[in-house]
Short mmCIF file of C-alpha atoms in Angstrom, two decimals:
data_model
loop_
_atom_site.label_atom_id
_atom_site.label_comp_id
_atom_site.label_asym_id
_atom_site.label_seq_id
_atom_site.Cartn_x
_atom_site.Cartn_y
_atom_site.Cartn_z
CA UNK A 1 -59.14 19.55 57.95
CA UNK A 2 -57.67 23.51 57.27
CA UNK A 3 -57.45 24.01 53.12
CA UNK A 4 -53.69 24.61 54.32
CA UNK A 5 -53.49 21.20 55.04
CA UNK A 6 -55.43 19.96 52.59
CA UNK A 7 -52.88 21.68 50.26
CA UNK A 8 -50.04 20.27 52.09
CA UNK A 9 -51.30 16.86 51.50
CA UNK A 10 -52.51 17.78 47.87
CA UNK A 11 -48.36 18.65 46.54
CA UNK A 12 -47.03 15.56 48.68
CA UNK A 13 -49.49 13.56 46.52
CA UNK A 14 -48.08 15.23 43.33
CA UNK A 15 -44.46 15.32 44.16
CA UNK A 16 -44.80 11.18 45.00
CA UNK A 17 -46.57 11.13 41.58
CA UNK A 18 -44.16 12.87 40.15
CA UNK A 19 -41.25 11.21 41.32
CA UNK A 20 -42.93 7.91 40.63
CA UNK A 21 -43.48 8.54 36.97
CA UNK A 22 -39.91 10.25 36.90
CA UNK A 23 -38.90 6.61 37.93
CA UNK A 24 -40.55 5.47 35.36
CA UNK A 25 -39.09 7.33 33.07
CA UNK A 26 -35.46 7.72 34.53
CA UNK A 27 -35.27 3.58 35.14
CA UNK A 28 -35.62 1.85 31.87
CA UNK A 29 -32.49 4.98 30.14
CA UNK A 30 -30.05 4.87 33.07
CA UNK A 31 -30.38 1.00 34.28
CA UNK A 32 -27.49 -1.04 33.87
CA UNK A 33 -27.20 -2.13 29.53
CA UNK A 34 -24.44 -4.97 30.97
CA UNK A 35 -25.07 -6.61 34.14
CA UNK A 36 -22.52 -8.92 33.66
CA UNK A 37 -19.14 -9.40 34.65
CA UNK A 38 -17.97 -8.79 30.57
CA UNK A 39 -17.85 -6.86 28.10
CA UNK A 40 -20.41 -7.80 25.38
CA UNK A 41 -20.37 -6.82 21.87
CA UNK A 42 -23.06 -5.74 19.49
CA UNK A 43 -22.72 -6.17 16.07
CA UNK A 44 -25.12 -3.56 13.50
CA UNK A 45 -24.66 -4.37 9.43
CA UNK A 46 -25.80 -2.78 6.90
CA UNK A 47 -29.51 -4.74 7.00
CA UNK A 48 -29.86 -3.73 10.66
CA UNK A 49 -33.08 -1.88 11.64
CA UNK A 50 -34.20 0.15 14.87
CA UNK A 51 -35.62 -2.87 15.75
CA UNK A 52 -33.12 -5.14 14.98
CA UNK A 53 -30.90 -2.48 16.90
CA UNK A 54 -33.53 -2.54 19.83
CA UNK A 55 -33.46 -6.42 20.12
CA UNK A 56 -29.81 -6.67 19.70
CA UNK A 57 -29.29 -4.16 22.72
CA UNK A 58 -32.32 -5.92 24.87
CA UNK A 59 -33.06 -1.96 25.75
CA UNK A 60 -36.55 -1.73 24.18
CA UNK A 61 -38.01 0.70 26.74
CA UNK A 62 -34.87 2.75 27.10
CA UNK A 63 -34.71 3.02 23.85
CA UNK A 64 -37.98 4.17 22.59
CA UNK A 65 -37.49 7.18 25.44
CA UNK A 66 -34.64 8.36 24.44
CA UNK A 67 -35.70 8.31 20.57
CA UNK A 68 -38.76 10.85 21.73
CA UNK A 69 -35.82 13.29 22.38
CA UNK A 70 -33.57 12.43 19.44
CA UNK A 71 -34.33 9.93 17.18
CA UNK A 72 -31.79 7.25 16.70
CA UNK A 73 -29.85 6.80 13.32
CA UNK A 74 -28.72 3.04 12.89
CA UNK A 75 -24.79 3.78 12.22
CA UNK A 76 -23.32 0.01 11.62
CA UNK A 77 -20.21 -0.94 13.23
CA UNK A 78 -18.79 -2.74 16.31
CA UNK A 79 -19.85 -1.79 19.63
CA UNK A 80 -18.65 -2.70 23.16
CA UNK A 81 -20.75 -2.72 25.76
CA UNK A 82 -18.82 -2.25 28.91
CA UNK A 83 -19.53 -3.68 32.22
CA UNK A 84 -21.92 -1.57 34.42
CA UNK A 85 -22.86 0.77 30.81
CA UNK A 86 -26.20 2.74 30.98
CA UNK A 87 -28.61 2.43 28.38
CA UNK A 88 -28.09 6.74 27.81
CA UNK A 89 -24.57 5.93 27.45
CA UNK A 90 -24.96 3.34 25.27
CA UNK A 91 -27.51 4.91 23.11
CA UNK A 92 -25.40 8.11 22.33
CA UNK A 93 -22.16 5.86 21.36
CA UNK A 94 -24.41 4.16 18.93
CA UNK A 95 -25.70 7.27 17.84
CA UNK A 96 -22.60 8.79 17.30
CA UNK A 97 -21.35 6.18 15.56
CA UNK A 98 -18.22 5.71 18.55
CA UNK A 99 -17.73 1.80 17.78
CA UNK A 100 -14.68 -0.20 18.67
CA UNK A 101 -12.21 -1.56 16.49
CA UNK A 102 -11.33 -5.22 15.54
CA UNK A 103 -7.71 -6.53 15.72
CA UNK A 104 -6.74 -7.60 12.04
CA UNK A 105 -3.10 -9.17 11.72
CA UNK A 106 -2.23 -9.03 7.96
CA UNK A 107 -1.69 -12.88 7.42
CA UNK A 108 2.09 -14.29 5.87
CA UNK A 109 0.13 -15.71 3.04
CA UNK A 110 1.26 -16.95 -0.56
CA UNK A 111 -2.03 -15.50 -2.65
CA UNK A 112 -3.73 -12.56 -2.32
CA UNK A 113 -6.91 -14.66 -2.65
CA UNK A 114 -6.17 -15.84 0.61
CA UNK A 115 -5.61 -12.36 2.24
CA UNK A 116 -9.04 -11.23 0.33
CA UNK A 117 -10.31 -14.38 2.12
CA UNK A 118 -9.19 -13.36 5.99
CA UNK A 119 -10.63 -9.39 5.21
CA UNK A 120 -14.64 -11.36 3.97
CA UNK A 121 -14.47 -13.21 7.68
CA UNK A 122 -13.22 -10.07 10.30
CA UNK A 123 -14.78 -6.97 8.08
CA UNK A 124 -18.54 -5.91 7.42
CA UNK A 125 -17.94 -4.70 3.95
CA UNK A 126 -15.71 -7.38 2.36
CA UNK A 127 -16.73 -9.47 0.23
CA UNK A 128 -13.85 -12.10 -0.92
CA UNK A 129 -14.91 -12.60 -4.68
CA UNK A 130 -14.79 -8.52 -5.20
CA UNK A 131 -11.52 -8.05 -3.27
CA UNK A 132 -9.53 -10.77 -5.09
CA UNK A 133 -11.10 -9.48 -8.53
CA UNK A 134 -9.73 -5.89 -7.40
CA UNK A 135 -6.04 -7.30 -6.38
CA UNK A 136 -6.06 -8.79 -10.09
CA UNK A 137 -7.18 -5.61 -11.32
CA UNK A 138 -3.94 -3.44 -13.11
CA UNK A 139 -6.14 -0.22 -12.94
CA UNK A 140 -6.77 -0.90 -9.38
CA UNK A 141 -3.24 -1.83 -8.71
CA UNK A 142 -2.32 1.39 -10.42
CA UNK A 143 -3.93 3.42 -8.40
CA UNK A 144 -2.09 2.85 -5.37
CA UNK A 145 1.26 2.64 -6.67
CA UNK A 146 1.77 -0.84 -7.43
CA UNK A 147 1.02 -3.59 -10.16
CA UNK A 148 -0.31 -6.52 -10.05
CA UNK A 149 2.49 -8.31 -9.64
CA UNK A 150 4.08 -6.30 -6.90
CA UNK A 151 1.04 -5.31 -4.83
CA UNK A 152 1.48 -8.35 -2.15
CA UNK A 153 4.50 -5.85 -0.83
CA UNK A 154 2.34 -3.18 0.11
CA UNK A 155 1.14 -5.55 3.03
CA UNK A 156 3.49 -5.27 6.08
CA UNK A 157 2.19 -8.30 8.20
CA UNK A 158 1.71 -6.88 11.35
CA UNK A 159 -1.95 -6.29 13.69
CA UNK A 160 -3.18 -3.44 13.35
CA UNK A 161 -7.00 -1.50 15.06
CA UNK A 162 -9.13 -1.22 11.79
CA UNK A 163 -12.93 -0.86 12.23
CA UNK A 164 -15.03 -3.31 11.55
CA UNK A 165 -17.25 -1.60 9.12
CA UNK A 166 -14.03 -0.34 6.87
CA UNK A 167 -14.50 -0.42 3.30
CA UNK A 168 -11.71 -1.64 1.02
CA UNK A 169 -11.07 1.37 -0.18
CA UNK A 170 -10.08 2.59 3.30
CA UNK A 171 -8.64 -1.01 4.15
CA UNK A 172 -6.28 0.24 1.32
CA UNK A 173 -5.75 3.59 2.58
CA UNK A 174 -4.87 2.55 5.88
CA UNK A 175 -2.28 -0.28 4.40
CA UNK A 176 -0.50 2.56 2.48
CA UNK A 177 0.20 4.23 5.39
CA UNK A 178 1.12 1.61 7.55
CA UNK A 179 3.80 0.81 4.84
CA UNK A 180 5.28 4.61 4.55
CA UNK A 181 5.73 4.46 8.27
CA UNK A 182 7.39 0.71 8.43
CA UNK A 183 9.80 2.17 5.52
CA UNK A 184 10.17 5.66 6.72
CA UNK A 185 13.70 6.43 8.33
CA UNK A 186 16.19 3.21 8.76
CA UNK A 187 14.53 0.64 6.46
CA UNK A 188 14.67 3.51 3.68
CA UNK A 189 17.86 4.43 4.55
CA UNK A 190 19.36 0.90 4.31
CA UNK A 191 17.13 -0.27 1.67
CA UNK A 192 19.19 2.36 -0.60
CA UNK A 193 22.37 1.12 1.01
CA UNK A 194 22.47 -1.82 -0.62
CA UNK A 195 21.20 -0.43 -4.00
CA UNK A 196 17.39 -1.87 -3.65
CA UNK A 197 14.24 -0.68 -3.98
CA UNK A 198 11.21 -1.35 -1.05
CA UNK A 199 9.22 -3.73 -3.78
CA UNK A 200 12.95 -5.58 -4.75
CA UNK A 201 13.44 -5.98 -0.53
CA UNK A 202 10.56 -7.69 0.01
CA UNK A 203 10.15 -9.66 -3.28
CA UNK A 204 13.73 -11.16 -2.39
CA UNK A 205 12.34 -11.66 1.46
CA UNK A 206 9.49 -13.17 0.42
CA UNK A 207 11.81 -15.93 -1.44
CA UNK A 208 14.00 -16.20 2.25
CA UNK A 209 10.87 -17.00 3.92
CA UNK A 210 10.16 -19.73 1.70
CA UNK A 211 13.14 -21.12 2.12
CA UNK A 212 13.71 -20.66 6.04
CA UNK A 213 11.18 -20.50 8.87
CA UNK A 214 14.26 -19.77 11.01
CA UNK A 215 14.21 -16.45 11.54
CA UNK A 216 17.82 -16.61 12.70
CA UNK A 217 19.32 -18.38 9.74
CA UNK A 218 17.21 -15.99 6.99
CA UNK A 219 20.00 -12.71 7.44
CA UNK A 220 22.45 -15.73 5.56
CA UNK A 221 19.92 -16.96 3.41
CA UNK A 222 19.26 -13.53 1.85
CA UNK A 223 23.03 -12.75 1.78
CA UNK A 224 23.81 -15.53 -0.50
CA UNK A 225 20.99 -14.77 -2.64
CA UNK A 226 22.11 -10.98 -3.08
CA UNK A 227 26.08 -12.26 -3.83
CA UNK A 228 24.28 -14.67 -6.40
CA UNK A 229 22.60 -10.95 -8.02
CA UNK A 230 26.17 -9.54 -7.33
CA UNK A 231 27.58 -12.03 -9.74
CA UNK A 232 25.05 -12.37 -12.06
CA UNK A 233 24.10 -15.71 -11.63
CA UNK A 234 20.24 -16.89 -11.43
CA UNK A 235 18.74 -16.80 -8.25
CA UNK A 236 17.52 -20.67 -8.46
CA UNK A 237 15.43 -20.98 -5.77
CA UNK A 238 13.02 -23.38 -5.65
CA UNK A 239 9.91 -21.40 -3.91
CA UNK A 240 9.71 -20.06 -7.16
CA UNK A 241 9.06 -22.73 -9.49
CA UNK A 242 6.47 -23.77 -6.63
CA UNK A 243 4.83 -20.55 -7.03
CA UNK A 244 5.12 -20.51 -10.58
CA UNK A 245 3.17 -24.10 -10.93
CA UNK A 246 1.07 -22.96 -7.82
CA UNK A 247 2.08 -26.23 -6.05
CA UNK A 248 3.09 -24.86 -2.86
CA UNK A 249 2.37 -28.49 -1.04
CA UNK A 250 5.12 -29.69 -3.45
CA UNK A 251 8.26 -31.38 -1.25
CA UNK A 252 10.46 -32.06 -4.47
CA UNK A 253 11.65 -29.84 -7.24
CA UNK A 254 12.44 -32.23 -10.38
CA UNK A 255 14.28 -31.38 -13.81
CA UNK A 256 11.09 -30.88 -15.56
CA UNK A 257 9.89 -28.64 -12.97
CA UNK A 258 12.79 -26.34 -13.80
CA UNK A 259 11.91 -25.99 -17.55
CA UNK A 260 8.53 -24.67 -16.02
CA UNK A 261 7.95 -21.61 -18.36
CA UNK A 262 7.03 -18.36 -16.49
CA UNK A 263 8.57 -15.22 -15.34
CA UNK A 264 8.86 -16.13 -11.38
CA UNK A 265 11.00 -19.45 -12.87
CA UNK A 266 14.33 -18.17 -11.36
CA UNK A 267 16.23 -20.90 -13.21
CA UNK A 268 15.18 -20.29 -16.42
CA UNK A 269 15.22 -16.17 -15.90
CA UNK A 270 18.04 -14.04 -14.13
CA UNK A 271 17.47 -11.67 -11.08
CA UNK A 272 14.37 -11.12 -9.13
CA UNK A 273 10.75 -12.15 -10.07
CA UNK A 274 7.96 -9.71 -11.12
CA UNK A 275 7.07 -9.46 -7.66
CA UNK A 276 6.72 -11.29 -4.16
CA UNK A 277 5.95 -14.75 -3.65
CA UNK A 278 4.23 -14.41 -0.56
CA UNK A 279 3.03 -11.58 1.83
CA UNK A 280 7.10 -10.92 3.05
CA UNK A 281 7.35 -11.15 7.01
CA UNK A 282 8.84 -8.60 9.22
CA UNK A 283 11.62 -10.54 9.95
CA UNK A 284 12.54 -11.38 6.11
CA UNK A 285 12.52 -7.92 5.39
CA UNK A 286 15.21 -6.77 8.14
CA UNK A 287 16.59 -9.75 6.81
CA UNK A 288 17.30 -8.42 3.73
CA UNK A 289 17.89 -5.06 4.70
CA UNK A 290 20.63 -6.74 7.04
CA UNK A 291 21.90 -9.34 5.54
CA UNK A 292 25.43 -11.03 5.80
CA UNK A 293 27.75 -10.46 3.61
CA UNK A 294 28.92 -14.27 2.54
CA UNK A 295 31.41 -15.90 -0.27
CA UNK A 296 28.74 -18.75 -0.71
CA UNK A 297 26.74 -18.95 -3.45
CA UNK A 298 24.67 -22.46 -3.05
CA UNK A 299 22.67 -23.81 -0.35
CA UNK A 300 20.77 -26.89 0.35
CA UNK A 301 18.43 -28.07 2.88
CA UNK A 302 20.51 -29.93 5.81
CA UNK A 303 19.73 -33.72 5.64
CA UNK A 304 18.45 -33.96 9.38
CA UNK A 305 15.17 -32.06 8.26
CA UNK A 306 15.94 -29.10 10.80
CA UNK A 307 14.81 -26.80 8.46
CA UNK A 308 18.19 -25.23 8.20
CA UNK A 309 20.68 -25.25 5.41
CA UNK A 310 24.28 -26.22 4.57
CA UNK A 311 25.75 -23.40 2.36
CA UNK A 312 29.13 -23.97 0.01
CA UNK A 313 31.06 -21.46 -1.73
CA UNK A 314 32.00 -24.39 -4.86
CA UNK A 315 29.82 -26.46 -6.76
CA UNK A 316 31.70 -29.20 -5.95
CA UNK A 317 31.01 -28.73 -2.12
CA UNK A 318 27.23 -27.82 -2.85
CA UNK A 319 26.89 -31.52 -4.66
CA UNK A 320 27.93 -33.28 -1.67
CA UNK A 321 25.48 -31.07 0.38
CA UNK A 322 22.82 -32.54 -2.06
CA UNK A 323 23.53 -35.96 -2.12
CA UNK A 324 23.05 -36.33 1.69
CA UNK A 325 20.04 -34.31 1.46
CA UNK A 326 18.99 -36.45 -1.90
CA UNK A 327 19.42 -39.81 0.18
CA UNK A 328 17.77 -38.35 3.39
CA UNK A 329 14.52 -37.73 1.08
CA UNK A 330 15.08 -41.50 -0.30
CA UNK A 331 15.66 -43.10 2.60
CA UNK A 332 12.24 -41.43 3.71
CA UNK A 333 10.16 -42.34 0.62
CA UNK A 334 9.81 -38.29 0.36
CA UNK A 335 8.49 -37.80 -3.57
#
């Protein structure tokens, strides 16, 4: 055999070598990270290793190859792997810290201890205990424009994209914005209208969506309430002595409940309470902001448990509203 040949033969050998240990190398970095027909999510915390990372990706190989070019920094967050994703591809989202954010719908609840509950079971950082000792907090409160009292309005219940690794902190900074651009414009503008402020609006719609889960009767609800502050008369409405006694499963309000000493007793105190009752819904709000302009100044539940009400513009008509209602209950064994 000619050295040319020999030669010839000699690179062929080398270039299969080659291209065999380029395989090698190539395969385990650009193979498929999700075979499957969905998208899979990775979750890395705060405790999560390279390791941990490795085994939660199942892209050991792949991994430790690209890491002898860059080595990887564990960023936690939520990741999506997407159908037909390389390992390369996956690695330098991780590495860049590019995760994917949860959907968190700000809950129509009556305690912020509740709310600090729902943001410890979708986000990393939250811890429930720590949240609800911040939203008791006056300093904390403070900070952010709001007391105590009045910080469940900052919370426009909507769903927002928040990442799951969001402090509270940024959970906060995040809210605050969300609730200049709900206000911003119209609500603002009507809000002054009718001579209220944004924390007055929703404390009063946090009352009409105790009293109404029809979201068609509430615009009446809250306009009897406002011609009640009109003329000066207490607001009376029941949600409140529930939320002052923190009885919220409570079907009846009794005579003794109404000598309930606190602040958020609206028959024993004029005009609004300190703050909201509940996290105020959308539709409350426009509610308020819209409300119709009514002569009646009482309302009772309707007797056919519809979870409407009869309104009356006279005492005398709002008594016979609550005698039906008052035999419905009895002739139901409601206590």
């Amino acid at each position: 055999m000619s050295y040319n040949l020999k030669r010839k033969h000699y690179i062929i050998a080398a270039a299969v070598i080659l291209c065999a240990v380029m395989c090698c190398v190539l395969y385990p970095v650009l193979r498929n990270a999700n075979p499957t027909d969905e998208v899979r999510i990775i979750y890395i915390d705060n405790d999560d290793t390279v390791d941990s990372v490795m085994d939660k990706t199942q892209c050991h190989t792949g991994w430790r190859l690209l890491m002898c070019a860059r080595k990887y920094r564990v960023r936690p967050g939520r990741y999506e792997v997407l159908c037909g994703e390389r390992v390369i591809s996956l690695y330098r989202k991780m590495m860049n810290g590019r995760q994917s954010p949860v959907r968190f719908t700000v809950p129509n609840v009556r305690t912020l201890d509740r709310l600090a509950a729902q943001l410890e079971r979708k986000f990393l950082n939250m811890d429930s205990a720590e949240v609800a000792r911040c939203f008791a907090d006056p300093e904390f409160c403070d900070q952010w424009g709001y007391t105590v009292e009045t910080l469940p309005a900052l919370f426009i219940p909507n769903t927002y994209e928040i990442w799951w690794s969001t402090t509270l902190e940024d959970f906060m900074k995040r809210m605050q914005r969300e609730n200049g651009r709900f206000w911003e414009g119209r609500r603002d503008s009507r809000a002054k209208e009718i001579g209220m402020s944004r924390e007055e609006v929703i404390t009063l719609a946090s009352i009409v969506d105790e009293e109404t889960a029809n979201d068609g009767e509430k615009p009446m609800v809250a306009g009897m309430y406002i011609r009640r502050l009109k003329t000066d008369m207490p607001l009376q409405a029941d949600p409140t002595v529930k939320f002052a006694l923190k009885d919220f499963a409570k079907r009846r309000i009794y005579n003794n409940d109404l000598m309930t000493e606190s602040p958020y007793n609206t028959y024993r105190n004029k005009g609004l309470p300190p703050g909201p009752i509940r996290i105020a819904s959308v539709a409350g709000i426009d509610a308020v902001l819209n409300h119709i302009e009514t002569e009646c100044v009482y309302m009772c539940a309707k007797e056919d448990f519809s979870g409407t009400h009869n309104f009356a513009r006279t005492y005398e008509e709002h008594l016979q509203n609550a005698k039906r209602y008052t035999e419905a209950l009895n002739s139901r064994n409601i206590r």
